[in-house]
């Protein structure tokens, strides 16, 4: 993904223009540059490898169909991740909501709180499961902000652009997400809620 | 706190938070809890890395491009649709709106005209009122009667001025023809007089008609006695005078 940083804004638009004109290699280069970013976004939200790969494919198909609507002055990564985010949300609502709700209902409390207080919590498998379930308990926007910040490595400004909200709202959502995670994980982390 | 922990604060803001934490035990404790929570988020990172490593990204990119190019090669249906631009998805709301407008207009028109029809009692009254049609009927009857009276007067005057030749009175053929013509006209006039409720005019016209029947019956030839009888009939009934008066009255009552 470092290649993205090496690719300048002008280089990218040249690639996109070529791809739009039917240059297969140019389109492939764009896909290779951004596919992992898109996958990270989809996977951190859905946490299913195959579903996330489907989202990656669908995102680039949308790009291919909507070359004309790409804003040449704007941030292409933000534009692309907006599509991935929307597709992920739609997919989640369609296929996951009820299933995750059922999983979450039996989740955190059934795990062994003592195991979470172990010396290396980050490596603990129960903690991983607990964290995963706690993440699902967050509201949709809090979860999106949290995964974009911690797993996609995006800045508040980029998250604000992708979600089309203000930076202040992103900060607030992030703070609430961490607060809620802290409460939910307090047994595993050996803390007072 | 979350922004500080996530490295979103820089420069002066960051220094201020650090200075505050050094002095405030409560915030220090809170920060520690935040740190532990965010560290636990790292528990998922090995899983992410493992999944990312399990994917052949070159193959994936090739698959995506192949899929896009495959769709590109397929004949596109859009140009076909553009021919029927009226039914294109973009125009569907417009077409629907137009159809709805026509439908609403038709229903509204139906209600408006149906209401008027029922108020005035029939489709015919859409074009002329009953009163107007009555006046038209009256005017036609008046003119027809005047015409009938004019012609009848002429026939009767001609009859009155005629005289017997070689002891046998011969009715002028033209007078007889006019009398027959007036008899047939009277049949048509009867309907109009009844429709226009002109009883007085009808009465006089009936008397003239009777006389013309007499004339028609004796058209072959009249004796002086017969001629005198008809002449007396005209005079007794003051037919010529009645005709004149009725004509005057009808001329005055022109609509």
Short mmCIF file of C-alpha atoms in Angstrom, two decimals:
data_model
loop_
_atom_site.label_atom_id
_atom_site.label_comp_id
_atom_site.label_asym_id
_atom_site.label_seq_id
_atom_site.Cartn_x
_atom_site.Cartn_y
_atom_site.Cartn_z
CA UNK A 1 0.00 0.00 0.00
CA UNK A 2 3.00 2.27 0.14
CA UNK A 3 2.63 2.49 -3.59
CA UNK A 4 -0.39 4.72 -3.00
CA UNK A 5 1.80 7.29 -1.30
CA UNK A 6 4.29 7.10 -4.16
CA UNK A 7 1.54 7.73 -6.72
CA UNK A 8 0.96 11.45 -7.10
CA UNK A 9 -2.43 13.02 -7.65
CA UNK A 10 -1.55 13.72 -11.30
CA UNK A 11 -0.29 10.18 -11.90
CA UNK A 12 -3.51 8.80 -10.52
CA UNK A 13 -5.71 10.95 -12.75
CA UNK A 14 -3.65 9.96 -15.78
CA UNK A 15 -4.24 6.33 -14.86
CA UNK A 16 -7.95 6.92 -14.39
CA UNK A 17 -8.23 8.77 -17.70
CA UNK A 18 -6.45 5.93 -19.48
CA UNK A 19 -8.63 3.33 -17.78
CA UNK A 20 -11.70 5.30 -18.79
CA UNK A 21 -10.50 5.22 -22.40
CA UNK A 22 -10.23 1.44 -22.23
CA UNK A 23 -6.65 0.91 -21.07
CA UNK A 24 -6.83 -2.42 -19.26
CA UNK A 25 -3.39 -2.15 -17.65
CA UNK A 26 -4.16 1.30 -16.29
CA UNK A 27 -7.35 0.03 -14.68
CA UNK A 28 -5.48 -2.93 -13.24
CA UNK A 29 -2.89 -0.60 -11.73
CA UNK A 30 -5.67 1.42 -10.05
CA UNK A 31 -7.17 -1.80 -8.67
CA UNK A 32 -3.80 -2.96 -7.35
CA UNK A 33 -3.20 0.38 -5.69
CA UNK A 34 -6.46 0.48 -3.76
CA UNK A 35 -7.81 -3.06 -3.43
CA UNK A 36 -6.20 -3.69 -0.04
CA UNK A 37 -7.51 -0.42 1.39
CA UNK A 38 -10.99 -1.33 0.26
CA UNK A 39 -10.64 -4.84 1.62
CA UNK A 40 -9.50 -3.54 5.02
CA UNK A 41 -12.52 -1.30 5.22
CA UNK A 42 -14.94 -4.08 4.24
CA UNK A 43 -13.31 -6.77 6.34
CA UNK A 44 -13.03 -4.68 9.50
CA UNK A 45 -16.72 -3.92 9.18
CA UNK A 46 -18.03 -7.33 8.10
CA UNK A 47 -15.20 -9.55 9.40
CA UNK A 48 -15.82 -12.20 6.79
CA UNK A 49 -13.09 -12.77 4.22
CA UNK A 50 -15.30 -13.86 1.31
CA UNK A 51 -17.91 -11.19 1.84
CA UNK A 52 -15.18 -8.55 2.05
CA UNK A 53 -13.69 -9.79 -1.23
CA UNK A 54 -17.10 -9.51 -2.84
CA UNK A 55 -17.30 -5.93 -1.64
CA UNK A 56 -13.86 -5.23 -3.15
CA UNK A 57 -14.95 -6.61 -6.50
CA UNK A 58 -18.23 -4.72 -6.45
CA UNK A 59 -16.49 -1.47 -5.46
CA UNK A 60 -14.20 -1.58 -8.48
CA UNK A 61 -17.05 -2.56 -10.75
CA UNK A 62 -18.84 0.55 -9.56
CA UNK A 63 -15.72 2.59 -10.26
CA UNK A 64 -15.58 1.14 -13.75
CA UNK A 65 -19.23 2.01 -14.37
CA UNK A 66 -18.94 5.50 -12.87
CA UNK A 67 -15.66 6.82 -14.21
CA UNK A 68 -17.51 9.91 -15.40
CA UNK A 69 -18.67 10.81 -11.90
CA UNK A 70 -15.22 10.72 -10.27
CA UNK A 71 -14.34 14.22 -9.05
CA UNK A 72 -10.97 15.01 -10.60
CA UNK A 73 -10.30 17.73 -8.04
CA UNK A 74 -11.28 15.63 -5.01
CA UNK A 75 -9.68 12.85 -3.06
CA UNK A 76 -10.01 9.64 -5.05
CA UNK A 77 -9.34 7.38 -2.06
CA UNK A 78 -12.14 9.04 -0.11
CA UNK A 79 -14.49 8.67 -3.10
CA UNK A 80 -13.62 4.98 -3.47
CA UNK A 81 -13.91 4.24 0.25
CA UNK A 82 -17.29 5.97 0.32
CA UNK A 83 -18.51 3.43 -2.22
CA UNK A 84 -16.96 0.57 -0.22
CA UNK A 85 -18.53 1.90 2.98
CA UNK A 86 -21.98 2.15 1.42
CA UNK A 87 -21.74 -1.32 -0.05
CA UNK A 88 -20.53 -2.73 3.27
CA UNK A 89 -23.38 -1.11 5.19
CA UNK A 90 -25.94 -2.38 2.68
CA UNK A 91 -24.45 -5.86 2.82
CA UNK A 92 -24.36 -5.83 6.61
CA UNK A 93 -27.97 -4.69 6.90
CA UNK A 94 -29.08 -7.30 4.41
CA UNK A 95 -27.16 -10.33 5.64
CA UNK A 96 -25.72 -9.72 9.08
CA UNK A 97 -27.98 -7.67 11.33
CA UNK A 98 -30.14 -10.43 12.75
CA UNK A 99 -27.36 -13.04 12.83
CA UNK A 100 -24.98 -10.74 14.68
CA UNK A 101 -27.70 -9.67 17.10
CA UNK A 102 -28.22 -13.30 18.08
CA UNK A 103 -24.50 -13.88 18.49
CA UNK A 104 -24.04 -10.71 20.50
CA UNK A 105 -26.87 -11.54 22.89
CA UNK A 106 -25.00 -14.55 24.18
CA UNK A 107 -21.60 -13.04 23.78
CA UNK A 108 -19.52 -11.03 26.18
CA UNK A 109 -20.88 -12.25 29.48
CA UNK A 110 -20.39 -15.89 28.51
CA UNK A 111 -16.67 -15.39 28.11
CA UNK A 112 -14.32 -15.94 30.98
CA UNK A 113 -13.62 -12.54 32.53
CA UNK A 114 -10.53 -13.80 34.33
CA UNK A 115 -8.83 -14.78 31.12
CA UNK A 116 -9.04 -11.22 29.89
CA UNK A 117 -7.05 -9.95 32.82
CA UNK A 118 -4.07 -12.06 31.83
CA UNK A 119 -0.66 -10.55 31.41
CA UNK A 120 -0.89 -10.36 27.58
CA UNK A 121 -4.46 -9.38 26.79
CA UNK A 122 -3.72 -8.41 23.22
CA UNK A 123 -2.76 -11.91 22.35
CA UNK A 124 -5.56 -13.65 24.19
CA UNK A 125 -8.02 -15.50 22.01
CA UNK A 126 -10.96 -14.89 24.36
CA UNK A 127 -10.22 -11.22 24.41
CA UNK A 128 -10.19 -11.25 20.63
CA UNK A 129 -13.60 -12.86 20.59
CA UNK A 130 -14.87 -10.52 23.28
CA UNK A 131 -13.57 -7.51 21.40
CA UNK A 132 -15.10 -8.73 18.18
CA UNK A 133 -18.51 -9.10 19.82
CA UNK A 134 -18.24 -5.77 21.61
CA UNK A 135 -17.52 -4.12 18.29
CA UNK A 136 -20.74 -5.53 16.95
CA UNK A 137 -22.60 -4.00 19.86
CA UNK A 138 -21.57 -0.51 18.83
CA UNK A 139 -23.89 1.59 16.78
CA UNK A 140 -23.26 1.61 13.04
CA UNK A 141 -21.55 5.01 12.89
CA UNK A 142 -19.46 4.44 16.01
CA UNK A 143 -18.30 1.09 14.62
CA UNK A 144 -17.44 2.63 11.26
CA UNK A 145 -15.41 5.43 12.86
CA UNK A 146 -13.65 2.97 15.16
CA UNK A 147 -12.62 0.54 12.43
CA UNK A 148 -11.58 3.30 10.05
CA UNK A 149 -9.45 4.85 12.74
CA UNK A 150 -7.86 1.72 14.20
CA UNK A 151 -7.80 -0.79 11.37
CA UNK A 152 -7.72 1.38 8.26
CA UNK A 153 -5.34 3.94 9.74
CA UNK A 154 -7.41 6.87 8.47
CA UNK A 155 -7.29 10.35 9.98
CA UNK A 156 -10.33 12.13 11.37
CA UNK A 157 -10.43 14.38 8.29
CA UNK A 158 -10.56 11.44 5.89
CA UNK A 159 -13.17 9.65 7.98
CA UNK A 160 -15.25 12.84 8.03
CA UNK A 161 -15.08 13.01 4.23
CA UNK A 162 -15.95 9.35 3.75
CA UNK A 163 -18.90 9.49 6.10
CA UNK A 164 -19.82 12.99 4.93
CA UNK A 165 -19.94 14.38 8.46
CA UNK A 166 -17.95 17.06 10.32
CA UNK A 167 -14.62 16.38 12.00
CA UNK A 168 -16.23 17.33 15.31
CA UNK A 169 -18.82 14.60 14.84
CA UNK A 170 -16.09 12.10 14.00
CA UNK A 171 -14.22 13.03 17.21
CA UNK A 172 -17.40 12.69 19.23
CA UNK A 173 -18.29 9.32 17.65
CA UNK A 174 -14.78 8.04 18.21
CA UNK A 175 -14.80 9.09 21.86
CA UNK A 176 -18.18 7.44 22.45
CA UNK A 177 -17.03 4.28 20.67
CA UNK A 178 -13.96 3.99 22.89
CA UNK A 179 -16.02 4.74 26.01
CA UNK A 180 -18.54 2.05 25.11
CA UNK A 181 -15.82 -0.46 24.29
CA UNK A 182 -14.21 0.31 27.63
CA UNK A 183 -17.48 -0.39 29.44
CA UNK A 184 -18.20 -3.55 27.50
CA UNK A 185 -14.70 -4.93 27.90
CA UNK A 186 -14.28 -3.97 31.54
CA UNK A 187 -14.72 -7.60 32.77
CA UNK A 188 -12.12 -8.89 30.33
CA UNK A 189 -9.70 -6.08 31.10
CA UNK A 190 -10.17 -6.37 34.86
CA UNK A 191 -11.47 -2.80 35.14
CA UNK A 192 -14.40 -1.17 36.92
CA UNK A 193 -17.09 -0.44 34.29
CA UNK B 1 -8.72 11.66 25.28
CA UNK B 2 -9.54 9.38 22.33
CA UNK B 3 -7.97 11.87 19.91
CA UNK B 4 -4.84 12.08 22.05
CA UNK B 5 -4.57 8.32 22.25
CA UNK B 6 -5.08 7.92 18.51
CA UNK B 7 -2.32 10.39 17.67
CA UNK B 8 -4.73 12.99 16.27
CA UNK B 9 -3.41 15.80 18.47
CA UNK B 10 -0.30 17.68 17.43
CA UNK B 11 1.92 20.49 18.68
CA UNK B 12 0.50 22.76 21.31
CA UNK B 13 -2.69 20.75 21.88
CA UNK B 14 -0.71 17.59 22.50
CA UNK B 15 1.70 19.34 24.88
CA UNK B 16 -1.21 20.80 26.86
CA UNK B 17 -2.78 17.36 27.30
CA UNK B 18 0.56 15.85 28.37
CA UNK B 19 1.14 18.62 30.93
CA UNK B 20 -2.40 18.17 32.28
CA UNK B 21 -2.05 14.40 32.61
CA UNK B 22 1.19 14.80 34.56
CA UNK B 23 -0.66 16.88 37.13
CA UNK B 24 -4.14 15.21 37.15
CA UNK B 25 -4.34 11.73 38.69
CA UNK B 26 -7.98 11.18 37.60
CA UNK B 27 -7.23 11.93 33.94
CA UNK B 28 -4.10 9.80 34.18
CA UNK B 29 -6.22 6.86 35.36
CA UNK B 30 -8.77 7.51 32.63
CA UNK B 31 -6.05 7.68 30.02
CA UNK B 32 -4.69 4.34 31.22
CA UNK B 33 -8.13 2.76 30.75
CA UNK B 34 -8.34 4.23 27.28
CA UNK B 35 -4.89 2.87 26.47
CA UNK B 36 -5.84 -0.62 27.62
CA UNK B 37 -9.09 -0.51 25.63
CA UNK B 38 -7.32 0.57 22.47
CA UNK B 39 -4.58 -1.98 23.02
CA UNK B 40 -7.29 -4.63 23.13
CA UNK B 41 -8.36 -3.45 19.69
CA UNK B 42 -4.96 -4.64 18.55
CA UNK B 43 -6.13 -8.16 19.45
CA UNK B 44 -7.87 -8.24 16.09
CA UNK B 45 -4.89 -7.00 14.14
CA UNK B 46 -3.07 -10.36 13.90
CA UNK B 47 -6.29 -11.82 12.51
CA UNK B 48 -6.49 -8.99 9.95
CA UNK B 49 -2.87 -9.46 8.95
CA UNK B 50 -3.39 -13.18 8.58
CA UNK B 51 -6.43 -12.71 6.36
CA UNK B 52 -4.69 -10.05 4.27
CA UNK B 53 -1.72 -12.37 3.80
CA UNK B 54 -3.98 -15.22 2.72
CA UNK B 55 -5.19 -13.33 -0.33
CA UNK B 56 -3.37 -13.40 -3.65
CA UNK B 57 -3.77 -9.74 -4.55
CA UNK B 58 -2.42 -10.08 -8.07
CA UNK B 59 -4.96 -12.75 -8.81
CA UNK B 60 -7.65 -10.66 -7.18
CA UNK B 61 -6.86 -7.59 -9.27
CA UNK B 62 -6.78 -9.71 -12.43
CA UNK B 63 -10.15 -11.20 -11.52
CA UNK B 64 -11.67 -7.75 -10.99
CA UNK B 65 -10.29 -6.37 -14.26
CA UNK B 66 -11.36 -9.47 -16.18
CA UNK B 67 -14.84 -9.17 -14.76
CA UNK B 68 -15.05 -5.49 -15.72
CA UNK B 69 -13.76 -6.16 -19.23
CA UNK B 70 -16.09 -9.09 -19.62
CA UNK B 71 -19.06 -6.84 -18.95
CA UNK B 72 -17.61 -4.30 -21.34
CA UNK B 73 -17.45 -6.80 -24.19
CA UNK B 74 -21.07 -7.80 -23.80
CA UNK B 75 -23.45 -5.90 -26.05
CA UNK B 76 -24.76 -3.02 -24.05
CA UNK B 77 -28.46 -2.64 -23.89
CA UNK B 78 -28.36 1.08 -23.16
CA UNK B 79 -28.16 2.32 -26.80
CA UNK B 80 -31.15 0.12 -27.61
CA UNK B 81 -33.03 1.70 -24.79
CA UNK B 82 -32.05 5.19 -25.85
CA UNK B 83 -34.14 4.73 -28.99
CA UNK B 84 -37.16 4.54 -26.77
CA UNK B 85 -36.09 7.60 -24.86
CA UNK B 86 -39.59 8.24 -23.64
CA UNK B 87 -39.44 5.04 -21.63
CA UNK B 88 -35.90 5.55 -20.31
CA UNK B 89 -35.60 5.24 -16.52
CA UNK B 90 -34.79 8.94 -16.23
CA UNK B 91 -38.03 9.95 -17.92
CA UNK B 92 -40.25 7.44 -16.17
CA UNK B 93 -41.28 9.92 -13.45
CA UNK B 94 -42.05 12.53 -16.15
CA UNK B 95 -44.17 10.08 -18.14
CA UNK B 96 -45.91 8.96 -14.99
CA UNK B 97 -46.57 12.59 -14.06
CA UNK B 98 -48.01 13.34 -17.51
CA UNK B 99 -50.27 10.32 -17.44
CA UNK B 100 -51.42 11.22 -13.96
CA UNK B 101 -52.11 14.79 -15.09
CA UNK B 102 -54.17 13.58 -18.06
CA UNK B 103 -56.09 11.20 -15.84
CA UNK B 104 -56.83 13.86 -13.22
CA UNK B 105 -57.84 16.34 -15.96
CA UNK B 106 -60.18 13.81 -17.56
CA UNK B 107 -61.82 12.99 -14.25
CA UNK B 108 -62.18 16.67 -13.36
CA UNK B 109 -63.69 17.45 -16.80
CA UNK B 110 -66.10 14.57 -16.46
CA UNK B 111 -67.30 15.84 -13.09
CA UNK B 112 -67.65 19.44 -14.30
CA UNK B 113 -69.60 18.61 -17.46
CA UNK B 114 -71.68 15.95 -15.82
CA UNK B 115 -72.70 18.51 -13.18
CA UNK B 116 -73.70 21.09 -15.80
CA UNK B 117 -75.65 18.56 -17.83
CA UNK B 118 -77.68 17.46 -14.87
CA UNK B 119 -78.33 21.09 -13.87
CA UNK B 120 -79.73 22.06 -17.28
CA UNK B 121 -81.49 18.82 -18.01
CA UNK B 122 -79.90 17.27 -21.08
CA UNK B 123 -77.10 17.40 -23.58
CA UNK B 124 -79.07 19.65 -25.96
CA UNK B 125 -79.19 22.42 -23.41
CA UNK B 126 -75.45 22.59 -23.64
CA UNK B 127 -75.84 24.59 -26.84
CA UNK B 128 -79.10 26.58 -26.41
CA UNK B 129 -81.56 27.22 -23.64
CA UNK B 130 -85.14 25.98 -23.83
CA UNK B 131 -86.39 29.56 -23.79
CA UNK B 132 -84.26 30.42 -26.79
CA UNK B 133 -85.51 27.40 -28.74
CA UNK B 134 -89.15 28.35 -27.93
CA UNK B 135 -88.54 31.81 -29.29
CA UNK B 136 -87.05 30.36 -32.47
CA UNK B 137 -90.12 28.13 -32.92
CA UNK B 138 -92.43 31.11 -32.41
CA UNK B 139 -90.57 33.23 -34.93
CA UNK B 140 -90.62 30.48 -37.57
CA UNK B 141 -94.36 29.97 -37.02
CA UNK B 142 -94.95 33.72 -37.25
CA UNK B 143 -93.10 34.05 -40.56
CA UNK B 144 -94.67 30.95 -42.05
CA UNK B 145 -98.15 32.18 -41.03
CA UNK B 146 -97.50 35.61 -42.50
CA UNK B 147 -96.42 34.00 -45.74
CA UNK B 148 -99.49 31.76 -45.73
CA UNK B 149 -101.77 34.74 -45.09
CA UNK B 150 -100.13 36.83 -47.83
CA UNK B 151 -100.65 34.12 -50.39
CA UNK B 152 -104.15 33.30 -49.20
CA UNK B 153 -105.09 36.98 -49.35
CA UNK B 154 -103.84 37.17 -52.93
CA UNK B 155 -105.87 34.09 -53.94
CA UNK B 156 -109.02 35.36 -52.27
CA UNK B 157 -108.70 38.81 -53.83
CA UNK B 158 -108.17 37.26 -57.21
CA UNK B 159 -111.25 35.11 -56.67
CA UNK B 160 -113.28 38.12 -55.56
CA UNK B 161 -112.31 40.12 -58.65
CA UNK B 162 -113.04 37.30 -61.10
CA UNK B 163 -116.34 37.25 -63.02
CA UNK B 164 -118.38 34.78 -64.98
CA UNK B 165 -117.97 34.39 -68.69
CA UNK B 166 -120.71 32.95 -70.92
CA UNK B 167 -122.82 32.18 -67.86
CA UNK B 168 -120.31 29.70 -66.48
CA UNK B 169 -117.75 30.82 -63.96
CA UNK B 170 -114.27 29.41 -64.69
CA UNK B 171 -111.76 29.44 -61.94
CA UNK B 172 -108.45 30.71 -63.10
CA UNK B 173 -106.10 27.68 -63.22
CA UNK B 174 -103.34 29.62 -61.49
CA UNK B 175 -105.71 30.43 -58.60
CA UNK B 176 -106.66 26.76 -58.28
CA UNK B 177 -103.01 25.71 -58.28
CA UNK B 178 -102.21 28.25 -55.60
CA UNK B 179 -105.18 27.02 -53.56
CA UNK B 180 -103.85 23.44 -53.72
CA UNK B 181 -100.36 24.58 -52.85
CA UNK B 182 -101.70 26.48 -49.87
CA UNK B 183 -103.65 23.45 -48.72
CA UNK B 184 -100.48 21.36 -48.55
CA UNK B 185 -98.63 24.20 -46.85
CA UNK B 186 -101.38 24.42 -44.26
CA UNK B 187 -100.67 20.82 -43.17
CA UNK B 188 -97.11 21.80 -42.37
CA UNK B 189 -98.24 25.07 -40.79
CA UNK B 190 -100.61 23.26 -38.41
CA UNK B 191 -97.70 21.68 -36.56
CA UNK B 192 -95.90 24.97 -36.16
CA UNK B 193 -98.99 26.82 -34.97
CA UNK B 194 -99.71 24.14 -32.40
CA UNK B 195 -96.12 24.12 -31.23
CA UNK B 196 -96.06 27.90 -30.92
CA UNK B 197 -99.46 27.88 -29.25
CA UNK B 198 -100.91 30.45 -31.71
CA UNK B 199 -104.60 29.48 -31.33
CA UNK B 200 -106.08 32.64 -32.80
CA UNK B 201 -103.94 32.46 -35.93
CA UNK B 202 -104.72 28.77 -36.30
CA UNK B 203 -108.45 29.45 -36.15
CA UNK B 204 -108.29 31.95 -39.03
CA UNK B 205 -105.98 29.71 -41.03
CA UNK B 206 -108.45 26.82 -40.57
CA UNK B 207 -111.26 28.94 -42.00
CA UNK B 208 -109.10 29.82 -45.01
CA UNK B 209 -108.27 26.17 -45.43
CA UNK B 210 -111.95 25.24 -45.47
CA UNK B 211 -112.58 27.77 -48.17
CA UNK B 212 -109.70 26.46 -50.25
CA UNK B 213 -111.15 22.98 -49.98
CA UNK B 214 -114.34 24.34 -51.46
CA UNK B 215 -112.42 26.04 -54.24
CA UNK B 216 -110.37 22.93 -54.99
CA UNK B 217 -113.53 20.81 -55.13
CA UNK B 218 -115.20 23.05 -57.73
CA UNK B 219 -112.17 23.89 -59.80
CA UNK B 220 -113.69 22.42 -62.99
CA UNK B 221 -116.22 25.17 -63.20
CA UNK B 222 -118.55 27.17 -61.02
CA UNK B 223 -122.01 28.44 -61.63
CA UNK B 224 -122.70 32.00 -60.67
CA UNK B 225 -124.75 30.70 -57.73
CA UNK B 226 -121.86 28.63 -56.49
CA UNK B 227 -119.41 31.50 -56.92
CA UNK B 228 -121.78 33.78 -55.04
CA UNK B 229 -122.04 31.23 -52.27
CA UNK B 230 -118.28 31.16 -51.81
CA UNK B 231 -118.11 34.91 -52.09
CA UNK B 232 -120.73 35.19 -49.37
CA UNK B 233 -118.76 32.79 -47.26
CA UNK B 234 -115.73 35.04 -47.55
CA UNK B 235 -117.71 38.13 -46.73
CA UNK B 236 -119.79 36.56 -43.93
CA UNK B 237 -116.75 35.46 -42.15
CA UNK B 238 -114.95 38.72 -42.96
CA UNK B 239 -112.01 36.59 -43.99
CA UNK B 240 -110.10 39.28 -45.83
CA UNK B 241 -110.50 41.65 -42.89
CA UNK B 242 -109.38 38.96 -40.43
CA UNK B 243 -106.38 38.21 -42.62
CA UNK B 244 -105.37 41.87 -42.67
CA UNK B 245 -105.76 42.26 -38.91
CA UNK B 246 -103.87 39.06 -38.18
CA UNK B 247 -101.10 40.07 -40.54
CA UNK B 248 -100.81 43.42 -38.79
CA UNK B 249 -100.71 41.75 -35.40
CA UNK B 250 -98.07 39.25 -36.53
CA UNK B 251 -95.94 41.96 -38.08
CA UNK B 252 -96.00 43.89 -34.81
CA UNK B 253 -95.06 40.87 -32.74
CA UNK B 254 -91.84 40.28 -34.64
CA UNK B 255 -89.29 38.70 -32.30
#
